[in-house]
Amino acid sequence: MMTSTPPALTALSFRLRAGLTFLICAGVGIFAVYWLIAHVLPIYGQLWRRASAIEVPYLAFGLLMAPPIMLSCSLAAAYAFWTGKKFNPPKKSGLARFETSMIKTSVYVLVLLAPLIAVITTVALNTLNYTSCPQLRKSGSAWQTYWVIHPGFCFKPDSYTENDWPCKQVDGKTLCINMDE
């Protein structure tokens, strides 16, 4: 039986992989921050304004863990790209403490903070007399939940506007819920 050793990475190949890893980690981190700002933070503004309907994408709370781990990944990949060496800081160094703290932060956020924020959001919605409305949910979007402040806003939509507001045909007129108010 013949065994072969895997070819060693050349310096150029290592740096290219590190650069690609950096781009992926930075991209995922930026996307996670964007998604949180665009889809999670508005929930609390809508609660404050007492919007007629609020869309809560519960899976998006899991993205809270991404920024710390992606920052650590980006730092390690940038170091590897810049120096051509594997990121392996000494145990007591500031970089090692930073890397460890980012990993721990991500795990704690995913295991403790994200579920806690989702539960607190649900309790706040219930406290403010919102009720869950599964009829407003689009087909195939089981991870989104709509909450309405009045039972009349809970209906099976006939169509949606370009802003994804649900609409219903009533007496030849199209009535839509403004999800931003």
Short mmCIF file of N, CA and C in Angstrom, two decimals:
data_model
loop_
_atom_site.label_atom_id
_atom_site.label_comp_id
_atom_site.label_asym_id
_atom_site.label_seq_id
_atom_site.Cartn_x
_atom_site.Cartn_y
_atom_site.Cartn_z
N MET A 1 0.84 -1.18 0.00
CA MET A 1 0.00 0.00 0.00
C MET A 1 0.88 1.24 0.00
N MET A 2 0.62 2.12 -0.91
CA MET A 2 1.41 3.34 -1.00
C MET A 2 0.69 4.48 -0.30
N THR A 3 1.43 5.23 0.43
CA THR A 3 0.87 6.43 1.04
C THR A 3 1.62 7.62 0.48
N SER A 4 0.89 8.65 0.29
CA SER A 4 1.55 9.86 -0.20
C SER A 4 1.27 10.99 0.77
N THR A 5 2.21 11.85 0.89
CA THR A 5 2.02 12.99 1.76
C THR A 5 1.37 14.10 0.96
N PRO A 6 0.48 14.84 1.59
CA PRO A 6 -0.15 15.94 0.85
C PRO A 6 0.88 17.01 0.52
N PRO A 7 0.72 17.64 -0.61
CA PRO A 7 1.69 18.67 -0.98
C PRO A 7 1.62 19.85 -0.01
N ALA A 8 2.77 20.38 0.29
CA ALA A 8 2.83 21.54 1.19
C ALA A 8 2.30 22.78 0.47
N LEU A 9 1.72 23.66 1.23
CA LEU A 9 1.23 24.91 0.66
C LEU A 9 2.41 25.80 0.32
N THR A 10 2.39 26.33 -0.84
CA THR A 10 3.42 27.32 -1.17
C THR A 10 3.05 28.63 -0.48
N ALA A 11 4.01 29.51 -0.38
CA ALA A 11 3.76 30.79 0.29
C ALA A 11 2.66 31.56 -0.43
N LEU A 12 2.69 31.55 -1.75
CA LEU A 12 1.67 32.27 -2.52
C LEU A 12 0.29 31.65 -2.30
N SER A 13 0.22 30.32 -2.35
CA SER A 13 -1.05 29.64 -2.14
C SER A 13 -1.60 29.93 -0.74
N PHE A 14 -0.72 29.91 0.27
CA PHE A 14 -1.14 30.19 1.64
C PHE A 14 -1.69 31.60 1.75
N ARG A 15 -0.99 32.56 1.16
CA ARG A 15 -1.46 33.95 1.24
C ARG A 15 -2.77 34.15 0.48
N LEU A 16 -2.92 33.49 -0.65
CA LEU A 16 -4.17 33.61 -1.40
C LEU A 16 -5.34 33.04 -0.60
N ARG A 17 -5.12 31.91 0.04
CA ARG A 17 -6.18 31.32 0.87
C ARG A 17 -6.48 32.21 2.08
N ALA A 18 -5.45 32.78 2.66
CA ALA A 18 -5.65 33.69 3.80
C ALA A 18 -6.42 34.93 3.34
N GLY A 19 -6.08 35.45 2.17
CA GLY A 19 -6.79 36.62 1.63
C GLY A 19 -8.25 36.30 1.35
N LEU A 20 -8.50 35.13 0.79
CA LEU A 20 -9.88 34.72 0.53
C LEU A 20 -10.65 34.53 1.84
N THR A 21 -10.00 33.94 2.82
CA THR A 21 -10.62 33.78 4.14
C THR A 21 -10.95 35.13 4.75
N PHE A 22 -10.03 36.08 4.62
CA PHE A 22 -10.28 37.43 5.13
C PHE A 22 -11.51 38.05 4.46
N LEU A 23 -11.58 37.94 3.14
CA LEU A 23 -12.72 38.52 2.42
C LEU A 23 -14.04 37.87 2.85
N ILE A 24 -14.02 36.56 3.03
CA ILE A 24 -15.24 35.85 3.44
C ILE A 24 -15.64 36.27 4.85
N CYS A 25 -14.68 36.25 5.78
CA CYS A 25 -15.00 36.61 7.18
C CYS A 25 -15.46 38.06 7.30
N ALA A 26 -14.76 38.96 6.63
CA ALA A 26 -15.16 40.37 6.68
C ALA A 26 -16.54 40.56 6.04
N GLY A 27 -16.77 39.88 4.93
CA GLY A 27 -18.07 39.98 4.25
C GLY A 27 -19.21 39.46 5.11
N VAL A 28 -19.01 38.32 5.74
CA VAL A 28 -20.05 37.75 6.61
C VAL A 28 -20.29 38.67 7.80
N GLY A 29 -19.23 39.21 8.38
CA GLY A 29 -19.37 40.12 9.51
C GLY A 29 -20.13 41.38 9.14
N ILE A 30 -19.78 41.97 8.00
CA ILE A 30 -20.47 43.18 7.54
C ILE A 30 -21.93 42.87 7.22
N PHE A 31 -22.18 41.74 6.57
CA PHE A 31 -23.55 41.34 6.26
C PHE A 31 -24.37 41.15 7.54
N ALA A 32 -23.78 40.52 8.55
CA ALA A 32 -24.49 40.29 9.81
C ALA A 32 -24.85 41.62 10.48
N VAL A 33 -23.91 42.55 10.50
CA VAL A 33 -24.19 43.87 11.10
C VAL A 33 -25.28 44.58 10.31
N TYR A 34 -25.19 44.54 8.97
CA TYR A 34 -26.22 45.16 8.14
C TYR A 34 -27.59 44.55 8.42
N TRP A 35 -27.66 43.22 8.45
CA TRP A 35 -28.94 42.54 8.66
C TRP A 35 -29.53 42.89 10.02
N LEU A 36 -28.68 42.97 11.04
CA LEU A 36 -29.16 43.33 12.37
C LEU A 36 -29.70 44.76 12.39
N ILE A 37 -28.99 45.68 11.73
CA ILE A 37 -29.43 47.07 11.69
C ILE A 37 -30.71 47.22 10.87
N ALA A 38 -30.79 46.50 9.76
CA ALA A 38 -31.93 46.66 8.85
C ALA A 38 -33.17 45.87 9.26
N HIS A 39 -32.99 44.75 9.99
CA HIS A 39 -34.14 43.89 10.26
C HIS A 39 -34.45 43.63 11.73
N VAL A 40 -33.48 43.80 12.60
CA VAL A 40 -33.75 43.54 14.02
C VAL A 40 -33.99 44.85 14.78
N LEU A 41 -33.13 45.82 14.62
CA LEU A 41 -33.31 47.10 15.34
C LEU A 41 -34.64 47.78 15.04
N PRO A 42 -35.14 47.76 13.80
CA PRO A 42 -36.43 48.41 13.54
C PRO A 42 -37.60 47.84 14.35
N ILE A 43 -37.48 46.61 14.81
CA ILE A 43 -38.55 46.01 15.62
C ILE A 43 -38.83 46.89 16.83
N TYR A 44 -37.77 47.38 17.47
CA TYR A 44 -37.94 48.13 18.71
C TYR A 44 -38.45 49.55 18.44
N GLY A 45 -38.10 50.11 17.29
CA GLY A 45 -38.69 51.39 16.90
C GLY A 45 -40.17 51.25 16.62
N GLN A 46 -40.55 50.15 15.98
CA GLN A 46 -41.96 49.89 15.71
C GLN A 46 -42.72 49.64 17.01
N LEU A 47 -42.10 48.95 17.94
CA LEU A 47 -42.73 48.77 19.26
C LEU A 47 -42.94 50.11 19.94
N TRP A 48 -41.94 50.96 19.88
CA TRP A 48 -42.01 52.28 20.51
C TRP A 48 -43.14 53.11 19.91
N ARG A 49 -43.28 53.03 18.57
CA ARG A 49 -44.33 53.80 17.88
C ARG A 49 -45.68 53.10 17.93
N ARG A 50 -45.71 51.87 18.42
CA ARG A 50 -46.93 51.07 18.46
C ARG A 50 -47.47 50.86 17.05
N ALA A 51 -46.62 50.32 16.18
CA ALA A 51 -46.99 50.05 14.79
C ALA A 51 -48.16 49.07 14.75
N SER A 52 -48.94 49.14 13.67
CA SER A 52 -50.10 48.27 13.54
C SER A 52 -49.71 46.80 13.36
N ALA A 53 -48.60 46.55 12.70
CA ALA A 53 -48.11 45.18 12.51
C ALA A 53 -46.58 45.22 12.56
N ILE A 54 -46.01 44.19 13.16
CA ILE A 54 -44.55 44.11 13.31
C ILE A 54 -44.09 42.74 12.84
N GLU A 55 -43.11 42.73 11.97
CA GLU A 55 -42.51 41.48 11.50
C GLU A 55 -41.28 41.19 12.36
N VAL A 56 -41.25 40.01 12.96
CA VAL A 56 -40.13 39.63 13.83
C VAL A 56 -39.44 38.41 13.21
N PRO A 57 -38.26 38.59 12.62
CA PRO A 57 -37.50 37.45 12.07
C PRO A 57 -36.66 36.81 13.18
N TYR A 58 -37.23 35.83 13.86
CA TYR A 58 -36.59 35.27 15.05
C TYR A 58 -35.21 34.68 14.78
N LEU A 59 -34.99 34.08 13.62
CA LEU A 59 -33.67 33.52 13.34
C LEU A 59 -32.59 34.59 13.25
N ALA A 60 -32.98 35.81 12.94
CA ALA A 60 -31.99 36.89 12.83
C ALA A 60 -31.33 37.20 14.17
N PHE A 61 -31.97 36.85 15.28
CA PHE A 61 -31.34 37.07 16.58
C PHE A 61 -30.05 36.25 16.71
N GLY A 62 -29.99 35.12 16.01
CA GLY A 62 -28.77 34.31 16.02
C GLY A 62 -27.59 35.02 15.38
N LEU A 63 -27.86 35.99 14.52
CA LEU A 63 -26.77 36.75 13.89
C LEU A 63 -26.03 37.65 14.87
N LEU A 64 -26.57 37.83 16.05
CA LEU A 64 -25.87 38.64 17.05
C LEU A 64 -24.50 38.06 17.39
N MET A 65 -24.34 36.75 17.20
CA MET A 65 -23.06 36.13 17.53
C MET A 65 -22.01 36.33 16.44
N ALA A 66 -22.40 36.70 15.25
CA ALA A 66 -21.47 36.76 14.12
C ALA A 66 -20.41 37.86 14.21
N PRO A 67 -20.75 39.10 14.57
CA PRO A 67 -19.70 40.14 14.54
C PRO A 67 -18.45 39.84 15.35
N PRO A 68 -18.55 39.35 16.60
CA PRO A 68 -17.30 39.09 17.33
C PRO A 68 -16.44 37.99 16.70
N ILE A 69 -17.06 36.88 16.28
CA ILE A 69 -16.27 35.78 15.74
C ILE A 69 -15.72 36.14 14.36
N MET A 70 -16.48 36.91 13.58
CA MET A 70 -15.99 37.32 12.27
C MET A 70 -14.87 38.35 12.39
N LEU A 71 -14.91 39.18 13.42
CA LEU A 71 -13.81 40.11 13.67
C LEU A 71 -12.54 39.35 13.99
N SER A 72 -12.65 38.33 14.83
CA SER A 72 -11.49 37.50 15.17
C SER A 72 -10.97 36.76 13.94
N CYS A 73 -11.87 36.21 13.15
CA CYS A 73 -11.50 35.50 11.92
C CYS A 73 -10.81 36.45 10.94
N SER A 74 -11.35 37.65 10.79
CA SER A 74 -10.76 38.64 9.88
C SER A 74 -9.36 39.03 10.34
N LEU A 75 -9.19 39.22 11.63
CA LEU A 75 -7.88 39.58 12.17
C LEU A 75 -6.87 38.46 11.92
N ALA A 76 -7.25 37.22 12.20
CA ALA A 76 -6.35 36.09 11.99
C ALA A 76 -5.99 35.93 10.51
N ALA A 77 -6.97 36.07 9.64
CA ALA A 77 -6.71 35.93 8.20
C ALA A 77 -5.86 37.07 7.68
N ALA A 78 -6.10 38.29 8.16
CA ALA A 78 -5.28 39.44 7.74
C ALA A 78 -3.84 39.25 8.19
N TYR A 79 -3.65 38.77 9.40
CA TYR A 79 -2.29 38.49 9.91
C TYR A 79 -1.60 37.45 9.03
N ALA A 80 -2.31 36.36 8.72
CA ALA A 80 -1.74 35.30 7.89
C ALA A 80 -1.42 35.81 6.49
N PHE A 81 -2.28 36.63 5.95
CA PHE A 81 -2.04 37.19 4.61
C PHE A 81 -0.83 38.12 4.63
N TRP A 82 -0.76 38.96 5.65
CA TRP A 82 0.30 39.97 5.73
C TRP A 82 1.67 39.35 5.98
N THR A 83 1.73 38.39 6.91
CA THR A 83 3.02 37.82 7.31
C THR A 83 3.38 36.54 6.56
N GLY A 84 2.39 35.87 6.01
CA GLY A 84 2.64 34.59 5.36
C GLY A 84 2.80 33.46 6.37
N LYS A 85 2.44 33.71 7.62
CA LYS A 85 2.54 32.71 8.69
C LYS A 85 1.17 32.48 9.31
N LYS A 86 1.02 31.28 9.87
CA LYS A 86 -0.22 30.94 10.56
C LYS A 86 -0.39 31.84 11.79
N PHE A 87 -1.63 32.28 12.03
CA PHE A 87 -1.92 33.11 13.21
C PHE A 87 -1.93 32.20 14.43
N ASN A 88 -0.91 32.32 15.24
CA ASN A 88 -0.78 31.50 16.44
C ASN A 88 -0.06 32.32 17.51
N PRO A 89 -0.75 33.29 18.11
CA PRO A 89 -0.09 34.17 19.07
C PRO A 89 0.27 33.43 20.36
N PRO A 90 1.30 33.89 21.06
CA PRO A 90 1.65 33.28 22.36
C PRO A 90 0.45 33.35 23.31
N LYS A 91 0.34 32.36 24.18
CA LYS A 91 -0.83 32.22 25.07
C LYS A 91 -1.15 33.46 25.89
N LYS A 92 -0.16 34.16 26.39
CA LYS A 92 -0.39 35.29 27.29
C LYS A 92 -0.44 36.64 26.57
N SER A 93 -0.35 36.62 25.25
CA SER A 93 -0.31 37.89 24.51
C SER A 93 -1.70 38.52 24.42
N GLY A 94 -1.72 39.78 24.07
CA GLY A 94 -2.97 40.50 23.90
C GLY A 94 -3.80 39.94 22.76
N LEU A 95 -3.14 39.51 21.68
CA LEU A 95 -3.87 38.94 20.55
C LEU A 95 -4.54 37.62 20.94
N ALA A 96 -3.85 36.81 21.72
CA ALA A 96 -4.45 35.54 22.16
C ALA A 96 -5.65 35.80 23.07
N ARG A 97 -5.52 36.77 23.97
CA ARG A 97 -6.65 37.11 24.84
C ARG A 97 -7.82 37.67 24.02
N PHE A 98 -7.50 38.49 23.02
CA PHE A 98 -8.54 39.05 22.15
C PHE A 98 -9.26 37.93 21.41
N GLU A 99 -8.50 37.01 20.81
CA GLU A 99 -9.09 35.91 20.06
C GLU A 99 -9.98 35.06 20.97
N THR A 100 -9.49 34.72 22.13
CA THR A 100 -10.26 33.91 23.08
C THR A 100 -11.52 34.64 23.54
N SER A 101 -11.39 35.92 23.82
CA SER A 101 -12.56 36.67 24.28
C SER A 101 -13.62 36.80 23.19
N MET A 102 -13.20 36.95 21.93
CA MET A 102 -14.17 37.04 20.83
C MET A 102 -14.90 35.71 20.64
N ILE A 103 -14.18 34.61 20.75
CA ILE A 103 -14.82 33.30 20.61
C ILE A 103 -15.80 33.07 21.76
N LYS A 104 -15.36 33.37 22.98
CA LYS A 104 -16.25 33.21 24.14
C LYS A 104 -17.47 34.12 24.02
N THR A 105 -17.25 35.36 23.59
CA THR A 105 -18.37 36.29 23.42
C THR A 105 -19.38 35.75 22.44
N SER A 106 -18.92 35.23 21.31
CA SER A 106 -19.83 34.69 20.30
C SER A 106 -20.64 33.52 20.85
N VAL A 107 -19.99 32.64 21.58
CA VAL A 107 -20.70 31.48 22.14
C VAL A 107 -21.73 31.94 23.17
N TYR A 108 -21.33 32.84 24.06
CA TYR A 108 -22.26 33.33 25.08
C TYR A 108 -23.44 34.06 24.44
N VAL A 109 -23.16 34.85 23.42
CA VAL A 109 -24.25 35.56 22.74
C VAL A 109 -25.21 34.58 22.09
N LEU A 110 -24.67 33.56 21.42
CA LEU A 110 -25.53 32.59 20.74
C LEU A 110 -26.33 31.74 21.73
N VAL A 111 -25.71 31.34 22.82
CA VAL A 111 -26.36 30.44 23.76
C VAL A 111 -27.25 31.18 24.76
N LEU A 112 -26.83 32.36 25.20
CA LEU A 112 -27.57 33.07 26.25
C LEU A 112 -28.29 34.32 25.76
N LEU A 113 -27.56 35.23 25.16
CA LEU A 113 -28.11 36.55 24.85
C LEU A 113 -29.16 36.52 23.74
N ALA A 114 -28.88 35.83 22.63
CA ALA A 114 -29.83 35.81 21.51
C ALA A 114 -31.18 35.24 21.93
N PRO A 115 -31.22 34.07 22.61
CA PRO A 115 -32.54 33.58 23.05
C PRO A 115 -33.20 34.51 24.06
N LEU A 116 -32.41 35.11 24.94
CA LEU A 116 -32.97 36.03 25.94
C LEU A 116 -33.60 37.25 25.26
N ILE A 117 -32.94 37.81 24.26
CA ILE A 117 -33.49 38.96 23.55
C ILE A 117 -34.76 38.56 22.80
N ALA A 118 -34.77 37.37 22.20
CA ALA A 118 -35.98 36.90 21.51
C ALA A 118 -37.14 36.74 22.49
N VAL A 119 -36.86 36.20 23.67
CA VAL A 119 -37.91 36.03 24.68
C VAL A 119 -38.39 37.38 25.19
N ILE A 120 -37.47 38.29 25.47
CA ILE A 120 -37.85 39.63 25.94
C ILE A 120 -38.68 40.36 24.89
N THR A 121 -38.31 40.20 23.62
CA THR A 121 -39.08 40.83 22.53
C THR A 121 -40.50 40.26 22.50
N THR A 122 -40.62 38.95 22.63
CA THR A 122 -41.94 38.31 22.62
C THR A 122 -42.77 38.76 23.82
N VAL A 123 -42.15 38.83 24.99
CA VAL A 123 -42.86 39.30 26.19
C VAL A 123 -43.31 40.75 26.01
N ALA A 124 -42.45 41.59 25.44
CA ALA A 124 -42.82 42.99 25.19
C ALA A 124 -44.00 43.08 24.23
N LEU A 125 -43.98 42.26 23.17
CA LEU A 125 -45.10 42.25 22.22
C LEU A 125 -46.39 41.83 22.92
N ASN A 126 -46.32 40.79 23.72
CA ASN A 126 -47.52 40.34 24.45
C ASN A 126 -47.99 41.38 25.46
N THR A 127 -47.06 42.02 26.15
CA THR A 127 -47.40 43.04 27.14
C THR A 127 -48.10 44.23 26.49
N LEU A 128 -47.70 44.57 25.27
CA LEU A 128 -48.31 45.69 24.56
C LEU A 128 -49.54 45.27 23.76
N ASN A 129 -50.08 44.08 24.05
CA ASN A 129 -51.31 43.57 23.45
C ASN A 129 -51.21 43.24 21.97
N TYR A 130 -50.03 42.90 21.51
CA TYR A 130 -49.89 42.38 20.15
C TYR A 130 -50.23 40.90 20.17
N THR A 131 -50.79 40.40 19.06
CA THR A 131 -51.05 38.97 18.95
C THR A 131 -50.36 38.44 17.70
N SER A 132 -49.92 37.21 17.78
CA SER A 132 -49.25 36.59 16.64
C SER A 132 -50.26 36.36 15.52
N CYS A 133 -49.83 36.59 14.29
CA CYS A 133 -50.73 36.45 13.15
C CYS A 133 -50.06 35.60 12.07
N PRO A 134 -50.26 34.28 12.11
CA PRO A 134 -49.62 33.42 11.11
C PRO A 134 -50.18 33.61 9.70
N GLN A 135 -51.39 34.20 9.56
CA GLN A 135 -51.96 34.39 8.23
C GLN A 135 -51.15 35.37 7.39
N LEU A 136 -50.49 36.34 8.01
CA LEU A 136 -49.72 37.32 7.25
C LEU A 136 -48.41 36.76 6.71
N ARG A 137 -48.00 35.64 7.23
CA ARG A 137 -46.72 35.04 6.84
C ARG A 137 -46.75 34.61 5.38
N LYS A 138 -45.69 34.94 4.67
CA LYS A 138 -45.58 34.50 3.28
C LYS A 138 -45.29 33.01 3.25
N SER A 139 -45.69 32.37 2.17
CA SER A 139 -45.43 30.95 2.01
C SER A 139 -43.92 30.70 1.98
N GLY A 140 -43.47 29.75 2.76
CA GLY A 140 -42.05 29.41 2.78
C GLY A 140 -41.21 30.24 3.72
N SER A 141 -41.83 31.12 4.51
CA SER A 141 -41.05 31.96 5.42
C SER A 141 -41.42 31.63 6.87
N ALA A 142 -41.18 30.39 7.25
CA ALA A 142 -41.57 29.94 8.58
C ALA A 142 -40.78 30.62 9.69
N TRP A 143 -39.66 31.22 9.36
CA TRP A 143 -38.83 31.85 10.40
C TRP A 143 -39.27 33.26 10.72
N GLN A 144 -40.21 33.80 9.96
CA GLN A 144 -40.73 35.14 10.25
C GLN A 144 -42.07 35.01 10.97
N THR A 145 -42.29 35.89 11.92
CA THR A 145 -43.56 35.92 12.62
C THR A 145 -44.09 37.34 12.59
N TYR A 146 -45.35 37.48 12.26
CA TYR A 146 -46.00 38.80 12.26
C TYR A 146 -46.83 38.93 13.52
N TRP A 147 -46.76 40.09 14.11
CA TRP A 147 -47.54 40.43 15.29
C TRP A 147 -48.40 41.64 14.94
N VAL A 148 -49.69 41.59 15.30
CA VAL A 148 -50.60 42.69 14.99
C VAL A 148 -51.22 43.22 16.28
N ILE A 149 -51.54 44.50 16.27
CA ILE A 149 -52.09 45.14 17.47
C ILE A 149 -53.62 45.06 17.50
N HIS A 150 -54.23 44.80 16.34
CA HIS A 150 -55.69 44.72 16.25
C HIS A 150 -56.04 43.48 15.43
N PRO A 151 -57.03 42.69 15.86
CA PRO A 151 -57.38 41.47 15.12
C PRO A 151 -57.78 41.73 13.67
N GLY A 152 -58.26 42.93 13.37
CA GLY A 152 -58.65 43.26 12.00
C GLY A 152 -57.47 43.31 11.03
N PHE A 153 -56.27 43.45 11.56
CA PHE A 153 -55.07 43.49 10.72
C PHE A 153 -54.55 42.09 10.39
N CYS A 154 -55.16 41.07 10.95
CA CYS A 154 -54.72 39.70 10.72
C CYS A 154 -55.60 39.07 9.63
N PHE A 155 -55.04 38.88 8.46
CA PHE A 155 -55.79 38.33 7.34
C PHE A 155 -54.83 37.62 6.40
N LYS A 156 -55.38 36.81 5.50
CA LYS A 156 -54.56 36.16 4.48
C LYS A 156 -54.45 37.12 3.31
N PRO A 157 -53.24 37.64 3.03
CA PRO A 157 -53.08 38.64 1.97
C PRO A 157 -53.33 38.06 0.58
N ASP A 158 -53.91 38.91 -0.27
CA ASP A 158 -54.09 38.55 -1.68
C ASP A 158 -52.83 38.91 -2.47
N SER A 159 -52.13 39.93 -2.01
CA SER A 159 -50.92 40.38 -2.70
C SER A 159 -50.05 41.16 -1.72
N TYR A 160 -48.88 41.55 -2.19
CA TYR A 160 -47.96 42.36 -1.39
C TYR A 160 -47.48 43.53 -2.24
N THR A 161 -47.20 44.66 -1.59
CA THR A 161 -46.66 45.81 -2.31
C THR A 161 -45.17 45.58 -2.55
N GLU A 162 -44.54 46.51 -3.27
CA GLU A 162 -43.10 46.40 -3.50
C GLU A 162 -42.31 46.53 -2.19
N ASN A 163 -42.93 47.08 -1.16
CA ASN A 163 -42.29 47.19 0.16
C ASN A 163 -42.63 46.00 1.06
N ASP A 164 -43.24 44.96 0.49
CA ASP A 164 -43.65 43.76 1.22
C ASP A 164 -44.76 44.00 2.23
N TRP A 165 -45.60 45.00 2.01
CA TRP A 165 -46.75 45.23 2.87
C TRP A 165 -47.87 44.32 2.38
N PRO A 166 -48.56 43.62 3.28
CA PRO A 166 -49.65 42.74 2.87
C PRO A 166 -50.89 43.54 2.44
N CYS A 167 -51.56 43.05 1.39
CA CYS A 167 -52.74 43.73 0.85
C CYS A 167 -53.89 42.73 0.69
N LYS A 168 -55.10 43.26 0.78
CA LYS A 168 -56.31 42.45 0.65
C LYS A 168 -57.30 43.20 -0.25
N GLN A 169 -57.98 42.47 -1.12
CA GLN A 169 -59.02 43.05 -1.98
C GLN A 169 -60.34 43.04 -1.21
N VAL A 170 -60.92 44.23 -1.02
CA VAL A 170 -62.21 44.36 -0.34
C VAL A 170 -63.09 45.29 -1.17
N ASP A 171 -64.22 44.77 -1.65
CA ASP A 171 -65.17 45.56 -2.45
C ASP A 171 -64.48 46.25 -3.63
N GLY A 172 -63.59 45.54 -4.31
CA GLY A 172 -62.91 46.10 -5.47
C GLY A 172 -61.78 47.06 -5.15
N LYS A 173 -61.50 47.28 -3.89
CA LYS A 173 -60.41 48.16 -3.49
C LYS A 173 -59.30 47.34 -2.86
N THR A 174 -58.07 47.79 -3.05
CA THR A 174 -56.92 47.13 -2.45
C THR A 174 -56.56 47.86 -1.16
N LEU A 175 -56.65 47.16 -0.04
CA LEU A 175 -56.29 47.72 1.26
C LEU A 175 -55.00 47.06 1.72
N CYS A 176 -54.03 47.88 2.13
CA CYS A 176 -52.72 47.38 2.55
C CYS A 176 -52.39 47.87 3.95
N ILE A 177 -51.66 47.05 4.69
CA ILE A 177 -51.17 47.46 6.01
C ILE A 177 -49.80 48.08 5.81
N ASN A 178 -49.65 49.31 6.27
CA ASN A 178 -48.34 49.97 6.22
C ASN A 178 -47.50 49.40 7.36
N MET A 179 -46.52 48.58 7.03
CA MET A 179 -45.70 47.91 8.05
C MET A 179 -44.69 48.85 8.69
N ASP A 180 -44.57 50.06 8.18
CA ASP A 180 -43.60 51.02 8.73
C ASP A 180 -44.20 51.93 9.79
N GLU A 181 -45.50 51.90 9.96
CA GLU A 181 -46.14 52.80 10.93
C GLU A 181 -46.71 52.04 12.09
#
